[in-house]
């Protein structure tokens, strides 16, 4: 149980284009999902908290117009990197909090999406 | 603000040897504590978690961790390491009712010598 998927697993795009990454909870409902960014050999940096049916909450220093988050259903959150540039190249990981379990603080992580912007 | 320190960036152990990965946290109240493992190019897999109760927590793959409030520590242990345990290990702390945000340590890279 508690499986989270991400799609695509890797993507290469040209500078200036937009890229959408999907995060799905496969066997549970998630009112809250999280988006992280991880640079090579570094820890995870929380970018934003995605709440179903409401606006995402962004961490300080993260441009919300650059990283658009939509949490349209209890099993799907999307991250769109708009007008991507080479410095946006990174490993993006999502996690989901199981709404039906108690306590709810456990986050289950997806396999990540590697983005390379040329 | 909560924080997590993993003092060891790299650790090398021989297969079959015991393992202890250190984790110290800073948080004003009772924290929620987690250990995750990440293989290269992969997401994070939950090894174990502590919310309350018994301070010795058993996880998957033969791992265990002990919460020591007096030392603000949550060290991860395994009595006999297997070559497949080679990976990056992250300790994380979450605030009870604090928006479920996790703060991660910088990770410990485990290498297993055959």
Coordinates of N, CA and C in Angstrom, one line a residue:
Chain A
X1 N 0.8 -1.2 0.0 CA 0.0 0.0 0.0 C 0.8 1.3 0.0
X2 N 0.2 2.4 0.0 CA 0.8 3.7 0.0 C 1.8 3.9 -1.1
X3 N 1.4 3.8 -2.3 CA 2.2 3.9 -3.5 C 2.0 5.3 -4.1
X4 N 3.0 6.0 -4.4 CA 3.0 7.2 -5.1 C 3.7 7.1 -6.4
X5 N 3.1 7.5 -7.5 CA 3.8 7.5 -8.8 C 4.1 8.9 -9.3
X6 N 5.0 9.0 -10.2 CA 5.3 10.3 -10.9 C 5.5 10.0 -12.3
X7 N 5.1 11.0 -13.1 CA 5.2 10.9 -14.6 C 5.5 12.3 -15.2
X8 N 6.5 12.4 -16.0 CA 7.4 11.3 -16.5 C 8.5 11.1 -15.4
X9 N 9.3 10.0 -15.7 CA 10.4 9.8 -14.8 C 11.6 10.6 -15.2
X10 N 11.7 11.0 -16.4 CA 12.7 11.9 -16.8 C 12.2 12.7 -18.0
X11 N 12.7 13.9 -18.2 CA 12.3 14.7 -19.3 C 13.4 15.7 -19.7
X12 N 13.6 15.8 -21.0 CA 14.6 16.8 -21.5 C 13.8 17.8 -22.4
X13 N 14.0 19.1 -22.1 CA 13.2 20.1 -22.9 C 14.2 21.2 -23.2
X14 N 13.7 22.0 -24.2 CA 14.5 23.2 -24.6 C 14.2 24.4 -23.7
X15 N 15.1 25.2 -23.5 CA 15.0 26.4 -22.7 C 13.8 27.3 -23.2
X16 N 12.9 27.7 -22.3 CA 11.8 28.5 -22.7 C 10.5 27.8 -22.8
X17 N 10.6 26.5 -22.8 CA 9.3 25.7 -22.8 C 8.9 25.4 -21.4
X18 N 7.6 24.9 -21.4 CA 7.1 24.5 -20.1 C 7.0 23.0 -19.9
X19 N 7.1 22.5 -18.7 CA 7.1 21.1 -18.5 C 6.1 20.8 -17.3
X20 N 5.3 19.8 -17.5 CA 4.3 19.4 -16.5 C 4.7 18.0 -15.9
X21 N 4.8 18.0 -14.6 CA 5.1 16.7 -13.9 C 3.9 16.3 -13.1
X22 N 3.5 15.0 -13.2 CA 2.3 14.6 -12.5 C 2.7 13.7 -11.3
X23 N 2.0 13.8 -10.2 CA 2.2 13.1 -9.0 C 0.8 12.4 -8.6
X24 N 0.8 11.1 -8.5 CA -0.4 10.4 -8.2 C -0.3 9.5 -7.0
X25 N -1.3 9.5 -6.1 CA -1.4 8.5 -5.1 C -2.2 7.4 -5.6
X26 N -1.7 6.2 -5.7 CA -2.3 5.1 -6.4 C -3.3 4.3 -5.6
X27 N -3.1 4.2 -4.3 CA -4.0 3.4 -3.5 C -4.5 4.1 -2.2
X28 N -4.4 5.4 -2.2 CA -5.0 6.1 -1.1 C -5.3 7.6 -1.6
X29 N -6.1 8.2 -0.8 CA -6.4 9.6 -1.1 C -5.5 10.5 -0.3
X30 N -5.1 11.6 -1.0 CA -4.2 12.5 -0.4 C -4.7 14.0 -0.6
X31 N -5.2 14.5 0.5 CA -5.6 15.9 0.5 C -4.4 16.9 0.4
X32 N -3.3 16.3 0.9 CA -2.1 17.2 0.9 C -0.9 16.4 0.2
X33 N -0.3 17.1 -0.7 CA 0.9 16.6 -1.4 C 2.0 17.6 -1.3
X34 N 3.2 17.2 -1.4 CA 4.4 18.1 -1.3 C 5.3 17.9 -2.5
X35 N 5.9 19.0 -2.9 CA 6.8 19.0 -4.0 C 8.2 19.4 -3.4
X36 N 9.2 18.6 -3.7 CA 10.6 18.8 -3.3 C 11.5 18.9 -4.5
X37 N 12.6 19.6 -4.3 CA 13.6 19.6 -5.3 C 14.9 19.1 -4.7
X38 N 15.7 18.4 -5.4 CA 16.9 17.8 -4.9 C 18.0 18.0 -5.9
X39 N 19.1 18.7 -5.4 CA 20.3 18.8 -6.3 C 21.2 17.7 -6.0
X40 N 22.1 17.4 -7.0 CA 23.0 16.2 -6.8 C 23.7 16.2 -5.5
X41 N 23.6 15.1 -4.9 CA 24.3 14.8 -3.6 C 23.9 15.8 -2.5
X42 N 22.7 16.3 -2.6 CA 22.2 17.1 -1.5 C 20.9 16.6 -1.0
X43 N 20.4 17.3 0.0 CA 19.1 16.9 0.6 C 17.9 17.4 -0.1
X44 N 16.8 17.1 0.4 CA 15.6 17.6 -0.3 C 15.2 18.9 0.2
X45 N 14.8 19.8 -0.7 CA 14.3 21.1 -0.4 C 12.8 21.2 -0.7
X46 N 12.0 21.5 0.3 CA 10.6 21.6 0.1 C 10.3 22.9 -0.7
X47 N 9.6 22.7 -1.8 CA 9.2 23.8 -2.6 C 7.8 24.4 -2.2
X48 N 6.9 23.5 -2.1 CA 5.5 23.9 -1.8 C 4.7 22.8 -1.3
X49 N 3.6 23.2 -0.7 CA 2.6 22.2 -0.2 C 1.4 22.4 -1.0
X50 N 0.9 21.3 -1.6 CA -0.2 21.3 -2.5 C -1.5 20.7 -1.7
X51 N -2.5 21.5 -1.7 CA -3.7 21.1 -1.0 C -4.9 21.0 -2.0
X52 N -5.6 19.9 -1.9 CA -6.6 19.6 -2.8 C -7.7 20.7 -2.7
X53 N -8.1 21.3 -3.9 CA -9.1 22.2 -4.0 C -8.8 23.6 -3.5
X54 N -7.5 23.9 -3.2 CA -7.1 25.2 -2.8 C -5.7 25.6 -3.4
X55 N -5.3 26.8 -3.1 CA -4.0 27.2 -3.7 C -2.9 26.6 -2.9
X56 N -1.8 26.4 -3.6 CA -0.6 25.8 -3.0 C 0.0 26.8 -2.1
X57 N 0.7 26.3 -1.1 CA 1.5 27.2 -0.2 C 3.0 27.0 -0.6
X58 N 3.6 28.1 -1.0 CA 5.0 28.0 -1.4 C 6.0 28.4 -0.3
X59 N 7.1 27.8 -0.3 CA 8.2 28.1 0.6 C 8.9 29.4 0.2
X60 N 9.5 30.0 1.2 CA 10.2 31.3 0.9 C 11.2 31.1 -0.2
X61 N 11.2 32.0 -1.1 CA 12.2 31.9 -2.2 C 11.8 31.1 -3.4
X62 N 10.7 30.5 -3.4 CA 10.2 29.7 -4.5 C 9.2 30.5 -5.3
X63 N 9.4 30.7 -6.6 CA 8.6 31.6 -7.4 C 7.3 30.8 -7.8
X64 N 6.2 31.3 -7.3 CA 4.9 30.6 -7.6 C 4.5 30.7 -9.0
X65 N 4.9 31.8 -9.7 CA 4.6 31.9 -11.1 C 5.5 31.1 -12.0
X66 N 6.6 30.7 -11.4 CA 7.5 29.8 -12.1 C 7.1 28.4 -12.0
X67 N 6.8 28.0 -10.8 CA 6.4 26.6 -10.5 C 4.9 26.6 -10.1
X68 N 4.1 26.3 -11.2 CA 2.7 26.2 -11.0 C 2.2 24.9 -10.4
X69 N 1.4 24.9 -9.4 CA 1.0 23.7 -8.8 C -0.6 23.6 -8.8
X70 N -1.1 22.5 -9.3 CA -2.5 22.3 -9.3 C -2.8 20.9 -8.6
X71 N -3.7 21.0 -7.7 CA -4.1 19.7 -7.0 C -5.6 19.6 -7.2
X72 N -6.0 19.1 -8.3 CA -7.4 19.1 -8.8 C -8.2 17.9 -8.2
X73 N -7.6 16.9 -7.7 CA -8.3 15.8 -7.2 C -7.6 15.2 -6.0
X74 N -8.2 14.2 -5.3 CA -7.6 13.7 -4.1 C -6.4 12.7 -4.4
X75 N -6.2 12.5 -5.7 CA -5.1 11.5 -6.1 C -4.1 12.1 -7.0
X76 N -4.3 13.4 -7.4 CA -3.4 13.9 -8.4 C -3.0 15.4 -8.1
X77 N -1.7 15.6 -8.2 CA -1.2 17.0 -8.1 C -0.2 17.1 -9.3
X78 N -0.2 18.3 -9.9 CA 0.8 18.5 -11.0 C 1.6 19.7 -10.7
X79 N 2.9 19.6 -11.1 CA 3.8 20.7 -11.0 C 4.2 21.1 -12.4
X80 N 4.0 22.4 -12.8 CA 4.4 22.8 -14.1 C 5.5 23.8 -14.0
X81 N 6.6 23.5 -14.6 CA 7.8 24.4 -14.6 C 7.6 25.3 -15.9
X82 N 7.3 26.5 -15.7 CA 7.0 27.4 -16.8 C 8.3 28.1 -17.3
X83 N 8.4 28.3 -18.6 CA 9.5 28.9 -19.2 C 10.8 28.4 -18.6
X84 N 11.0 27.1 -18.7 CA 12.2 26.5 -18.1 C 13.5 27.0 -18.6
X85 N 14.4 27.1 -17.7 CA 15.8 27.5 -18.0 C 16.8 26.4 -17.5
X86 N 18.0 26.4 -18.0 CA 19.0 25.4 -17.5 C 19.1 25.3 -16.0
X87 N 19.0 26.4 -15.3 CA 19.1 26.4 -13.8 C 17.9 25.7 -13.2
X88 N 16.9 25.4 -13.9 CA 15.8 24.6 -13.4 C 16.0 23.1 -13.4
X89 N 17.1 22.7 -14.1 CA 17.4 21.3 -14.2 C 17.6 20.8 -12.8
X90 N 17.0 19.7 -12.5 CA 17.1 19.1 -11.1 C 16.3 17.8 -11.1
X91 N 16.2 17.3 -9.9 CA 15.4 16.1 -9.6 C 14.3 16.6 -8.7
X92 N 13.1 16.4 -9.2 CA 11.9 16.8 -8.5 C 11.1 15.6 -8.0
X93 N 10.9 15.7 -6.7 CA 10.2 14.5 -6.0 C 8.9 15.0 -5.3
X94 N 7.9 14.3 -5.5 CA 6.7 14.6 -4.8 C 6.4 13.6 -3.6
X95 N 5.6 14.0 -2.7 CA 5.2 13.1 -1.7 C 3.7 13.3 -1.4
X96 N 3.1 12.4 -0.8 CA 1.6 12.5 -0.5 C 1.4 12.0 0.9
X97 N 0.5 12.7 1.6 CA 0.1 12.3 2.9 C -1.2 11.6 2.9
X98 N -1.3 10.4 3.5 CA -2.4 9.6 3.4 C -3.5 10.2 4.3
X99 N -4.6 10.7 3.7 CA -5.7 11.3 4.4 C -6.5 10.3 5.3
X100 N -6.4 9.1 5.0 CA -7.2 8.1 5.7 C -6.5 7.4 6.8
X101 N -5.3 7.7 7.0 CA -4.6 7.0 8.1 C -4.3 8.0 9.3
X102 N -4.1 7.4 10.4 CA -3.8 8.2 11.6 C -2.6 7.6 12.3
X103 N -1.6 8.4 12.7 CA -1.6 9.8 12.4 C -1.3 10.1 11.0
X104 N -1.6 11.3 10.5 CA -1.5 11.5 9.1 C -0.2 12.1 8.7
X105 N 0.8 12.2 9.6 CA 2.0 12.9 9.3 C 2.9 12.1 8.4
X106 N 2.7 10.9 8.1 CA 3.6 10.1 7.3 C 3.5 10.5 5.8
X107 N 4.6 10.8 5.2 CA 4.6 11.2 3.8 C 5.2 10.0 3.0
X108 N 4.6 9.7 1.9 CA 5.0 8.6 1.0 C 5.5 9.3 -0.3
X109 N 6.7 8.9 -0.7 CA 7.3 9.6 -1.8 C 7.2 8.9 -3.1
X110 N 7.2 9.7 -4.2 CA 7.2 9.2 -5.5 C 8.6 8.9 -5.9
X111 N 8.8 8.3 -7.1 CA 10.2 7.9 -7.5 C 11.0 9.1 -8.1
X112 N 10.4 10.2 -8.3 CA 11.1 11.4 -8.7 C 11.1 11.6 -10.2
X113 N 11.3 12.8 -10.7 CA 11.4 13.1 -12.1 C 12.6 14.0 -12.3
X114 N 13.4 13.5 -13.2 CA 14.7 14.2 -13.5 C 14.4 15.1 -14.7
X115 N 14.6 16.4 -14.5 CA 14.4 17.4 -15.6 C 15.7 17.9 -16.0
X116 N 15.9 17.9 -17.3 CA 17.1 18.5 -17.9 C 16.7 19.6 -18.9
X117 N 17.1 20.8 -18.7 CA 16.7 21.9 -19.6 C 17.9 22.3 -20.4
X118 N 17.8 22.2 -21.7 CA 19.0 22.5 -22.6 C 19.0 23.9 -23.1
Chain B
X1 N 12.4 27.0 15.0 CA 12.3 26.2 13.8 C 13.0 24.8 14.1
X2 N 12.4 23.8 13.4 CA 13.0 22.5 13.6 C 14.2 22.3 12.7
X3 N 15.1 21.5 13.1 CA 16.3 21.2 12.3 C 16.8 19.8 12.6
X4 N 17.5 19.2 11.6 CA 18.0 17.9 11.7 C 19.5 17.9 11.3
X5 N 20.3 17.2 12.1 CA 21.7 17.1 11.8 C 22.1 15.6 11.6
X6 N 22.7 15.3 10.5 CA 23.3 14.0 10.3 C 24.8 14.2 10.2
X7 N 25.6 13.9 11.3 CA 27.0 14.3 11.3 C 27.9 13.6 10.3
X8 N 27.5 12.4 9.9 CA 28.3 11.6 9.0 C 27.8 11.8 7.6
X9 N 28.7 12.3 6.7 CA 28.3 12.5 5.3 C 28.5 11.1 4.6
X10 N 29.6 10.4 4.9 CA 29.8 9.1 4.3 C 30.2 8.1 5.4
X11 N 29.7 6.9 5.2 CA 30.1 5.8 6.1 C 30.3 4.6 5.3
X12 N 31.4 3.9 5.6 CA 31.7 2.6 4.9 C 31.8 1.5 5.9
X13 N 31.1 0.4 5.7 CA 31.1 -0.7 6.6 C 31.3 -2.0 5.7
X14 N 31.8 -3.0 6.3 CA 31.9 -4.3 5.7 C 30.6 -5.0 5.7
X15 N 30.3 -5.8 4.7 CA 29.1 -6.6 4.7 C 29.1 -7.5 5.9
X16 N 28.0 -7.6 6.6 CA 27.9 -8.4 7.8 C 28.2 -7.7 9.1
X17 N 28.8 -6.5 9.0 CA 29.1 -5.7 10.2 C 27.8 -5.0 10.6
X18 N 27.9 -4.5 11.9 CA 26.8 -3.7 12.4 C 26.9 -2.3 11.9
X19 N 25.7 -1.6 11.9 CA 25.7 -0.2 11.4 C 24.9 0.7 12.4
X20 N 25.4 1.9 12.5 CA 24.6 2.9 13.3 C 24.8 4.2 12.5
X21 N 23.7 4.8 12.1 CA 23.7 6.1 11.5 C 23.1 7.1 12.5
X22 N 23.8 8.2 12.6 CA 23.4 9.2 13.7 C 22.5 10.3 13.1
X23 N 21.6 10.7 14.0 CA 20.7 11.7 13.7 C 20.4 12.5 15.0
X24 N 20.6 13.8 14.9 CA 20.2 14.7 16.0 C 19.2 15.7 15.5
X25 N 18.2 16.0 16.3 CA 17.2 16.9 15.9 C 17.1 18.1 16.9
X26 N 16.4 19.1 16.4 CA 16.1 20.3 17.3 C 14.7 20.6 17.1
X27 N 13.9 20.5 18.1 CA 12.5 20.8 18.1 C 12.0 21.0 19.5
X28 N 11.1 22.0 19.7 CA 10.7 22.4 21.0 C 9.7 21.4 21.7
X29 N 9.0 20.7 20.9 CA 8.0 19.8 21.5 C 8.4 18.4 21.1
X30 N 7.5 17.4 21.3 CA 7.7 16.1 20.9 C 7.7 16.0 19.3
X31 N 8.7 15.6 18.8 CA 8.8 15.5 17.3 C 8.2 14.2 16.7
X32 N 7.9 14.3 15.5 CA 7.7 13.1 14.7 C 9.0 12.8 13.9
X33 N 9.5 11.6 14.0 CA 10.8 11.3 13.4 C 10.7 10.2 12.4
X34 N 11.5 10.4 11.4 CA 11.5 9.4 10.3 C 12.9 9.1 9.8
X35 N 13.0 7.9 9.2 CA 14.2 7.6 8.5 C 13.7 7.1 7.1
X36 N 14.3 7.7 6.1 CA 14.1 7.3 4.7 C 15.4 6.8 4.0
X37 N 15.2 6.0 3.0 CA 16.4 5.5 2.3 C 16.1 5.8 0.8
X38 N 17.2 6.3 0.1 CA 17.1 6.6 -1.3 C 18.2 5.9 -2.1
X39 N 17.8 5.1 -3.0 CA 18.8 4.5 -3.9 C 19.1 5.5 -5.1
X40 N 20.2 5.4 -5.8 CA 20.5 6.4 -6.8 C 19.4 6.5 -7.8
X41 N 19.1 7.8 -8.1 CA 18.0 8.1 -9.1 C 16.6 7.7 -8.7
X42 N 16.4 7.4 -7.5 CA 15.1 6.9 -7.0 C 14.5 7.9 -6.0
X43 N 13.2 7.7 -5.7 CA 12.6 8.5 -4.7 C 13.0 7.9 -3.3
X44 N 12.3 8.4 -2.3 CA 12.6 8.0 -0.9 C 11.6 6.9 -0.4
X45 N 12.2 5.9 0.2 CA 11.4 4.8 0.8 C 11.4 5.0 2.3
X46 N 10.3 4.9 3.0 CA 10.2 5.0 4.4 C 10.7 3.7 5.0
X47 N 11.7 3.9 5.9 CA 12.2 2.7 6.7 C 11.5 2.5 8.0
X48 N 11.3 3.6 8.7 CA 10.6 3.6 10.0 C 10.2 5.0 10.4
X49 N 9.4 5.0 11.5 CA 8.9 6.3 12.0 C 8.6 6.2 13.5
X50 N 8.7 7.3 14.1 CA 8.4 7.4 15.6 C 7.5 8.5 15.8
X51 N 6.3 8.2 16.4 CA 5.4 9.3 16.8 C 5.3 9.4 18.3
X52 N 5.1 8.2 19.0 CA 5.0 8.2 20.4 C 5.1 6.7 20.9
X53 N 5.1 6.5 22.2 CA 5.1 5.2 22.7 C 6.5 4.6 22.8
X54 N 6.7 3.4 22.6 CA 8.0 2.7 22.7 C 9.0 3.4 21.9
X55 N 10.1 3.7 22.6 CA 11.2 4.5 22.0 C 12.0 3.7 21.0
X56 N 11.9 2.4 21.1 CA 12.7 1.6 20.1 C 11.7 1.2 19.0
X57 N 12.0 1.6 17.8 CA 11.1 1.4 16.7 C 11.7 0.4 15.7
X58 N 10.9 -0.5 15.3 CA 11.4 -1.5 14.3 C 10.9 -1.1 12.9
X59 N 11.7 -1.2 11.9 CA 11.3 -0.9 10.6 C 11.5 -2.0 9.6
X60 N 11.5 -1.6 8.3 CA 11.6 -2.7 7.3 C 13.1 -3.0 7.1
X61 N 13.3 -4.1 6.4 CA 14.7 -4.5 6.0 C 15.6 -4.7 7.2
X62 N 15.1 -5.0 8.4 CA 15.9 -5.3 9.5 C 16.4 -4.0 10.3
X63 N 16.0 -2.9 9.9 CA 16.4 -1.6 10.6 C 15.6 -1.3 11.8
X64 N 16.2 -0.7 12.8 CA 15.6 -0.2 13.9 C 16.2 1.2 14.3
X65 N 15.4 1.9 15.1 CA 15.9 3.2 15.5 C 15.4 3.5 17.0
X66 N 16.2 4.2 17.7 CA 15.9 4.5 19.1 C 15.7 6.0 19.3
X67 N 14.6 6.4 19.8 CA 14.4 7.8 20.2 C 14.9 8.0 21.6
X68 N 15.8 9.0 21.7 CA 16.4 9.4 23.0 C 16.1 10.9 23.2
X69 N 15.1 11.2 24.0 CA 14.8 12.6 24.2 C 15.9 13.3 24.8
X70 N 16.5 12.7 25.8 CA 17.6 13.4 26.6 C 18.8 13.8 25.7
X71 N 19.0 13.1 24.6 CA 20.1 13.4 23.7 C 19.6 14.0 22.4
X72 N 18.3 14.2 22.3 CA 17.7 14.7 21.0 C 18.2 13.9 19.8
X73 N 18.2 12.6 20.0 CA 18.7 11.7 18.9 C 17.7 10.7 18.5
X74 N 17.9 10.2 17.3 CA 17.1 9.2 16.7 C 18.0 8.4 15.7
X75 N 18.9 7.6 16.3 CA 19.9 6.9 15.5 C 19.3 5.6 14.9
X76 N 19.8 5.4 13.7 CA 19.3 4.2 13.0 C 20.4 3.1 13.1
X77 N 19.9 1.9 13.3 CA 20.8 0.7 13.5 C 20.4 -0.5 12.7
X78 N 21.4 -1.3 12.4 CA 21.1 -2.6 11.8 C 22.2 -3.5 12.2
X79 N 21.9 -4.7 12.8 CA 22.9 -5.6 13.3 C 23.9 -6.2 12.3
X80 N 23.4 -6.4 11.1 CA 24.2 -7.0 10.1 C 23.9 -6.4 8.7
X81 N 24.8 -5.7 8.1 CA 24.5 -5.0 6.9 C 24.7 -5.9 5.7
X82 N 23.8 -5.7 4.7 CA 23.9 -6.4 3.4 C 24.4 -5.5 2.3
X83 N 25.0 -6.0 1.3 CA 25.5 -5.2 0.2 C 24.4 -4.3 -0.4
X84 N 23.2 -4.8 -0.4 CA 22.0 -4.1 -1.0 C 21.6 -2.9 -0.1
X85 N 22.2 -2.8 1.1 CA 21.8 -1.6 1.9 C 22.6 -0.3 1.5
X86 N 23.5 -0.5 0.6 CA 24.3 0.7 0.1 C 23.3 1.7 -0.5
X87 N 23.2 2.9 0.0 CA 22.3 3.9 -0.4 C 22.5 5.2 0.4
X88 N 21.6 6.2 0.1 CA 21.7 7.4 0.9 C 20.5 7.3 1.9
X89 N 20.8 7.7 3.2 CA 19.9 7.6 4.2 C 19.6 9.0 4.8
X90 N 18.3 9.3 4.9 CA 17.9 10.6 5.3 C 17.1 10.5 6.6
X91 N 17.4 11.3 7.6 CA 16.6 11.4 8.8 C 15.7 12.7 8.6
X92 N 14.5 12.6 9.1 CA 13.6 13.8 8.9 C 12.8 14.0 10.2
X93 N 12.5 15.2 10.5 CA 11.6 15.5 11.6 C 10.4 16.3 11.1
X94 N 9.3 16.0 11.7 CA 8.0 16.7 11.4 C 7.4 17.2 12.6
X95 N 6.7 18.3 12.5 CA 6.1 18.9 13.7 C 4.7 18.3 13.8
X96 N 4.3 17.9 15.0 CA 3.0 17.4 15.3 C 2.0 18.5 15.0
X97 N 1.1 18.3 14.0 CA 0.1 19.2 13.7 C 0.7 20.5 13.1
X98 N 1.9 20.4 12.7 CA 2.5 21.6 12.1 C 2.5 21.7 10.6
X99 N 1.4 21.4 10.0 CA 1.3 21.4 8.6 C 1.9 20.3 7.9
X100 N 2.4 19.3 8.7 CA 2.9 18.1 8.1 C 4.2 18.3 7.3
X101 N 4.9 19.4 7.5 CA 6.1 19.6 6.8 C 7.2 18.8 7.4
X102 N 8.1 18.3 6.6 CA 9.2 17.6 7.0 C 10.5 18.4 6.8
X103 N 11.4 18.3 7.8 CA 12.7 18.9 7.6 C 13.7 17.8 7.5
X104 N 14.5 17.7 6.5 CA 15.4 16.6 6.3 C 16.8 17.0 6.7
X105 N 17.5 16.0 7.1 CA 19.0 16.1 7.3 C 19.7 16.1 6.0
X106 N 20.9 16.3 6.0 CA 21.7 16.4 4.7 C 22.0 15.0 4.2
X107 N 21.7 14.0 4.9 CA 21.9 12.6 4.4 C 23.2 12.0 4.8
X108 N 23.2 10.7 4.8 CA 24.5 9.9 5.0 C 24.6 8.9 3.9
X109 N 25.7 8.9 3.2 CA 25.9 8.0 2.1 C 26.5 6.7 2.7
X110 N 25.9 5.6 2.6 CA 26.4 4.3 3.1 C 27.0 3.5 2.0
X111 N 28.3 3.1 2.2 CA 29.0 2.2 1.2 C 29.2 0.9 2.0
X112 N 29.0 -0.2 1.3 CA 29.2 -1.5 1.9 C 30.3 -2.2 1.1
X113 N 31.3 -2.6 1.9 CA 32.4 -3.3 1.3 C 32.2 -4.8 1.4
X114 N 32.4 -5.5 0.3 CA 32.2 -7.0 0.3 C 33.3 -7.7 0.8

